[in-house]
């Protein structure tokens, strides 16, 4: 038969001294704090690219649905694409710097918890960046195909 030992456990726990608590100094590591600021900056840039890609999709639809070419819309599209390219190059170079720093730190320090955290953050950011850029490339390819289809229809109509 089982005995209820809850009272004994509570009594033993209350009689123990709570001075054995462990405190962890999180503020002491400025390097990790700077790293996480850098991660947030990169994440913000990736989000900016994703928002710009959505705007590019809207501009593509506007251009294709409008029978008359609007130079203003095309100019806005070009500006968005230039912004995406510029931001993507910055993100790519920042991710490369983090990767190189990780490799150097791993050689010097081995595999510490900080390095594993930074590796995880780097791989997450890299994966998100690749997803956003893949979506952008798919958007460009779709637009190109839709333009080809539109031109083909115009040629078919013109030759009839």
PDB file of C-alpha atoms in Angstrom:
ATOM      1  CA  UNK A   1       0.000   0.000   0.000  1.00  0.00           C
ATOM      2  CA  UNK A   2       1.303   3.470  -0.845  1.00  0.00           C
ATOM      3  CA  UNK A   3       1.768   6.076   1.826  1.00  0.00           C
ATOM      4  CA  UNK A   4       1.100   9.754   1.462  1.00  0.00           C
ATOM      5  CA  UNK A   5       4.519  11.370   1.936  1.00  0.00           C
ATOM      6  CA  UNK A   6       3.463  14.911   1.030  1.00  0.00           C
ATOM      7  CA  UNK A   7       3.517  16.130   4.651  1.00  0.00           C
ATOM      8  CA  UNK A   8       7.036  14.779   5.178  1.00  0.00           C
ATOM      9  CA  UNK A   9       8.229  16.418   1.966  1.00  0.00           C
ATOM     10  CA  UNK A  10       6.748  19.785   2.954  1.00  0.00           C
ATOM     11  CA  UNK A  11       8.329  19.560   6.410  1.00  0.00           C
ATOM     12  CA  UNK A  12      11.738  18.693   4.981  1.00  0.00           C
ATOM     13  CA  UNK A  13      11.508  21.485   2.442  1.00  0.00           C
ATOM     14  CA  UNK A  14      10.546  24.150   4.966  1.00  0.00           C
ATOM     15  CA  UNK A  15      13.388  23.131   7.271  1.00  0.00           C
ATOM     16  CA  UNK A  16      15.998  23.496   4.499  1.00  0.00           C
ATOM     17  CA  UNK A  17      17.857  26.754   4.227  1.00  0.00           C
ATOM     18  CA  UNK A  18      17.039  28.641   1.018  1.00  0.00           C
ATOM     19  CA  UNK A  19      20.523  30.169   0.890  1.00  0.00           C
ATOM     20  CA  UNK A  20      21.563  27.559  -1.662  1.00  0.00           C
ATOM     21  CA  UNK A  21      19.856  29.513  -4.442  1.00  0.00           C
ATOM     22  CA  UNK A  22      22.001  30.046  -7.501  1.00  0.00           C
ATOM     23  CA  UNK A  23      22.126  33.392  -9.265  1.00  0.00           C
ATOM     24  CA  UNK A  24      23.304  33.801 -12.811  1.00  0.00           C
ATOM     25  CA  UNK A  25      24.834  37.102 -13.888  1.00  0.00           C
ATOM     26  CA  UNK A  26      23.307  37.729 -17.289  1.00  0.00           C
ATOM     27  CA  UNK A  27      24.389  41.375 -17.513  1.00  0.00           C
ATOM     28  CA  UNK A  28      28.074  40.502 -17.380  1.00  0.00           C
ATOM     29  CA  UNK A  29      28.288  39.409 -21.011  1.00  0.00           C
ATOM     30  CA  UNK A  30      28.301  42.549 -23.150  1.00  0.00           C
ATOM     31  CA  UNK A  31      29.395  40.561 -26.197  1.00  0.00           C
ATOM     32  CA  UNK A  32      26.163  38.546 -26.248  1.00  0.00           C
ATOM     33  CA  UNK A  33      24.137  41.709 -25.710  1.00  0.00           C
ATOM     34  CA  UNK A  34      25.816  43.300 -28.740  1.00  0.00           C
ATOM     35  CA  UNK A  35      25.297  40.090 -30.694  1.00  0.00           C
ATOM     36  CA  UNK A  36      21.557  40.084 -29.968  1.00  0.00           C
ATOM     37  CA  UNK A  37      21.318  43.749 -30.992  1.00  0.00           C
ATOM     38  CA  UNK A  38      22.980  42.785 -34.270  1.00  0.00           C
ATOM     39  CA  UNK A  39      20.537  39.872 -34.648  1.00  0.00           C
ATOM     40  CA  UNK A  40      17.576  42.210 -34.145  1.00  0.00           C
ATOM     41  CA  UNK A  41      18.983  44.625 -36.708  1.00  0.00           C
ATOM     42  CA  UNK A  42      19.376  41.818 -39.256  1.00  0.00           C
ATOM     43  CA  UNK A  43      15.894  40.502 -38.470  1.00  0.00           C
ATOM     44  CA  UNK A  44      14.488  43.998 -39.059  1.00  0.00           C
ATOM     45  CA  UNK A  45      16.278  44.202 -42.404  1.00  0.00           C
ATOM     46  CA  UNK A  46      14.900  40.813 -43.444  1.00  0.00           C
ATOM     47  CA  UNK A  47      11.397  41.960 -42.471  1.00  0.00           C
ATOM     48  CA  UNK A  48      11.919  45.125 -44.533  1.00  0.00           C
ATOM     49  CA  UNK A  49      12.884  42.998 -47.540  1.00  0.00           C
ATOM     50  CA  UNK A  50       9.787  40.820 -47.034  1.00  0.00           C
ATOM     51  CA  UNK A  51       7.560  43.921 -46.921  1.00  0.00           C
ATOM     52  CA  UNK A  52       9.212  45.298 -50.046  1.00  0.00           C
ATOM     53  CA  UNK A  53       8.678  41.967 -51.825  1.00  0.00           C
ATOM     54  CA  UNK A  54       4.958  42.224 -51.043  1.00  0.00           C
ATOM     55  CA  UNK A  55       4.950  45.755 -52.465  1.00  0.00           C
ATOM     56  CA  UNK A  56       6.739  44.494 -55.593  1.00  0.00           C
ATOM     57  CA  UNK A  57       3.997  41.884 -56.034  1.00  0.00           C
ATOM     58  CA  UNK A  58       1.376  44.637 -55.860  1.00  0.00           C
ATOM     59  CA  UNK A  59       3.273  46.777 -58.376  1.00  0.00           C
ATOM     60  CA  UNK A  60       3.624  43.811 -60.730  1.00  0.00           C
ATOM     61  CA  UNK A  61      -0.129  43.216 -60.592  1.00  0.00           C
ATOM     62  CA  UNK A  62      -0.822  46.908 -61.157  1.00  0.00           C
ATOM     63  CA  UNK A  63       1.504  47.023 -64.163  1.00  0.00           C
ATOM     64  CA  UNK A  64       0.053  43.882 -65.729  1.00  0.00           C
ATOM     65  CA  UNK A  65      -3.570  44.850 -65.139  1.00  0.00           C
ATOM     66  CA  UNK A  66      -3.125  48.344 -66.576  1.00  0.00           C
ATOM     67  CA  UNK A  67      -3.437  48.369 -70.382  1.00  0.00           C
ATOM     68  CA  UNK A  68      -1.366  51.571 -70.583  1.00  0.00           C
ATOM     69  CA  UNK A  69       2.170  51.636 -69.238  1.00  0.00           C
ATOM     70  CA  UNK A  70       2.419  53.963 -66.249  1.00  0.00           C
ATOM     71  CA  UNK A  71       5.980  55.317 -65.911  1.00  0.00           C
ATOM     72  CA  UNK A  72       5.378  56.302 -62.270  1.00  0.00           C
ATOM     73  CA  UNK A  73       4.503  52.737 -61.264  1.00  0.00           C
ATOM     74  CA  UNK A  74       7.513  51.369 -63.118  1.00  0.00           C
ATOM     75  CA  UNK A  75       9.761  53.914 -61.406  1.00  0.00           C
ATOM     76  CA  UNK A  76       8.370  52.945 -57.987  1.00  0.00           C
ATOM     77  CA  UNK A  77       8.964  49.303 -58.874  1.00  0.00           C
ATOM     78  CA  UNK A  78      12.578  50.039 -59.812  1.00  0.00           C
ATOM     79  CA  UNK A  79      13.105  51.882 -56.512  1.00  0.00           C
ATOM     80  CA  UNK A  80      11.677  48.952 -54.546  1.00  0.00           C
ATOM     81  CA  UNK A  81      13.876  46.488 -56.397  1.00  0.00           C
ATOM     82  CA  UNK A  82      16.967  48.645 -55.795  1.00  0.00           C
ATOM     83  CA  UNK A  83      16.083  48.860 -52.106  1.00  0.00           C
ATOM     84  CA  UNK A  84      15.680  45.080 -51.894  1.00  0.00           C
ATOM     85  CA  UNK A  85      19.029  44.549 -53.600  1.00  0.00           C
ATOM     86  CA  UNK A  86      20.824  47.033 -51.341  1.00  0.00           C
ATOM     87  CA  UNK A  87      19.299  45.648 -48.134  1.00  0.00           C
ATOM     88  CA  UNK A  88      19.920  42.045 -49.219  1.00  0.00           C
ATOM     89  CA  UNK A  89      23.596  42.789 -49.836  1.00  0.00           C
ATOM     90  CA  UNK A  90      23.898  44.336 -46.358  1.00  0.00           C
ATOM     91  CA  UNK A  91      22.190  41.354 -44.724  1.00  0.00           C
ATOM     92  CA  UNK A  92      24.328  38.911 -46.691  1.00  0.00           C
ATOM     93  CA  UNK A  93      27.550  40.633 -45.612  1.00  0.00           C
ATOM     94  CA  UNK A  94      26.455  40.834 -41.948  1.00  0.00           C
ATOM     95  CA  UNK A  95      25.571  37.137 -41.933  1.00  0.00           C
ATOM     96  CA  UNK A  96      28.957  36.365 -43.487  1.00  0.00           C
ATOM     97  CA  UNK A  97      30.751  38.371 -40.763  1.00  0.00           C
ATOM     98  CA  UNK A  98      28.829  36.516 -38.040  1.00  0.00           C
ATOM     99  CA  UNK A  99      29.680  33.178 -39.659  1.00  0.00           C
ATOM    100  CA  UNK A 100      33.393  34.022 -39.826  1.00  0.00           C
ATOM    101  CA  UNK A 101      33.391  35.233 -36.208  1.00  0.00           C
ATOM    102  CA  UNK A 102      31.677  32.014 -35.133  1.00  0.00           C
ATOM    103  CA  UNK A 103      34.317  29.915 -36.880  1.00  0.00           C
ATOM    104  CA  UNK A 104      37.128  31.864 -35.212  1.00  0.00           C
ATOM    105  CA  UNK A 105      35.511  31.686 -31.772  1.00  0.00           C
ATOM    106  CA  UNK A 106      34.835  27.975 -32.138  1.00  0.00           C
ATOM    107  CA  UNK A 107      38.492  27.321 -32.941  1.00  0.00           C
ATOM    108  CA  UNK A 108      39.626  29.457 -29.995  1.00  0.00           C
ATOM    109  CA  UNK A 109      37.053  28.466 -27.362  1.00  0.00           C
ATOM    110  CA  UNK A 110      35.555  25.170 -28.458  1.00  0.00           C
ATOM    111  CA  UNK A 111      31.803  24.627 -28.303  1.00  0.00           C
ATOM    112  CA  UNK A 112      30.479  26.806 -25.481  1.00  0.00           C
ATOM    113  CA  UNK A 113      26.841  27.605 -24.781  1.00  0.00           C
ATOM    114  CA  UNK A 114      27.320  31.123 -26.175  1.00  0.00           C
ATOM    115  CA  UNK A 115      28.674  29.751 -29.439  1.00  0.00           C
ATOM    116  CA  UNK A 116      25.794  27.279 -29.749  1.00  0.00           C
ATOM    117  CA  UNK A 117      23.306  30.107 -29.145  1.00  0.00           C
ATOM    118  CA  UNK A 118      24.985  32.290 -31.761  1.00  0.00           C
ATOM    119  CA  UNK A 119      25.094  29.391 -34.247  1.00  0.00           C
ATOM    120  CA  UNK A 120      21.383  28.796 -33.771  1.00  0.00           C
ATOM    121  CA  UNK A 121      20.601  32.484 -34.232  1.00  0.00           C
ATOM    122  CA  UNK A 122      22.798  32.625 -37.341  1.00  0.00           C
ATOM    123  CA  UNK A 123      21.191  29.573 -38.915  1.00  0.00           C
ATOM    124  CA  UNK A 124      17.697  30.883 -38.144  1.00  0.00           C
ATOM    125  CA  UNK A 125      18.478  34.265 -39.697  1.00  0.00           C
ATOM    126  CA  UNK A 126      20.120  32.630 -42.708  1.00  0.00           C
ATOM    127  CA  UNK A 127      17.130  30.358 -43.260  1.00  0.00           C
ATOM    128  CA  UNK A 128      14.689  33.271 -43.012  1.00  0.00           C
ATOM    129  CA  UNK A 129      16.825  35.337 -45.402  1.00  0.00           C
ATOM    130  CA  UNK A 130      16.924  32.498 -47.935  1.00  0.00           C
ATOM    131  CA  UNK A 131      13.131  32.082 -47.680  1.00  0.00           C
ATOM    132  CA  UNK A 132      12.519  35.786 -48.312  1.00  0.00           C
ATOM    133  CA  UNK A 133      14.966  35.947 -51.218  1.00  0.00           C
ATOM    134  CA  UNK A 134      13.514  32.760 -52.733  1.00  0.00           C
ATOM    135  CA  UNK A 135      10.069  34.367 -52.569  1.00  0.00           C
ATOM    136  CA  UNK A 136      11.493  37.473 -54.263  1.00  0.00           C
ATOM    137  CA  UNK A 137      13.075  35.400 -57.045  1.00  0.00           C
ATOM    138  CA  UNK A 138       9.822  33.483 -57.515  1.00  0.00           C
ATOM    139  CA  UNK A 139       7.971  36.800 -57.736  1.00  0.00           C
ATOM    140  CA  UNK A 140      10.383  38.015 -60.416  1.00  0.00           C
ATOM    141  CA  UNK A 141      10.068  34.772 -62.384  1.00  0.00           C
ATOM    142  CA  UNK A 142       6.256  34.834 -62.192  1.00  0.00           C
ATOM    143  CA  UNK A 143       6.214  38.448 -63.383  1.00  0.00           C
ATOM    144  CA  UNK A 144       8.502  37.614 -66.295  1.00  0.00           C
ATOM    145  CA  UNK A 145       6.257  34.710 -67.331  1.00  0.00           C
ATOM    146  CA  UNK A 146       3.123  36.826 -67.030  1.00  0.00           C
ATOM    147  CA  UNK A 147       4.757  39.546 -69.171  1.00  0.00           C
ATOM    148  CA  UNK A 148       5.656  36.940 -71.796  1.00  0.00           C
ATOM    149  CA  UNK A 149       2.064  35.722 -71.794  1.00  0.00           C
ATOM    150  CA  UNK A 150       0.757  39.261 -72.154  1.00  0.00           C
ATOM    151  CA  UNK A 151       3.111  39.991 -75.061  1.00  0.00           C
ATOM    152  CA  UNK A 152       2.157  36.696 -76.711  1.00  0.00           C
ATOM    153  CA  UNK A 153      -1.555  37.556 -76.435  1.00  0.00           C
ATOM    154  CA  UNK A 154      -0.897  40.996 -77.928  1.00  0.00           C
ATOM    155  CA  UNK A 155       0.999  39.400 -80.816  1.00  0.00           C
ATOM    156  CA  UNK A 156      -1.801  36.887 -81.363  1.00  0.00           C
ATOM    157  CA  UNK A 157      -4.384  39.683 -81.411  1.00  0.00           C
ATOM    158  CA  UNK A 158      -2.238  41.790 -83.750  1.00  0.00           C
ATOM    159  CA  UNK A 159      -1.703  38.984 -86.248  1.00  0.00           C
ATOM    160  CA  UNK A 160      -5.406  38.129 -86.553  1.00  0.00           C
TER     161      UNK A 160
END
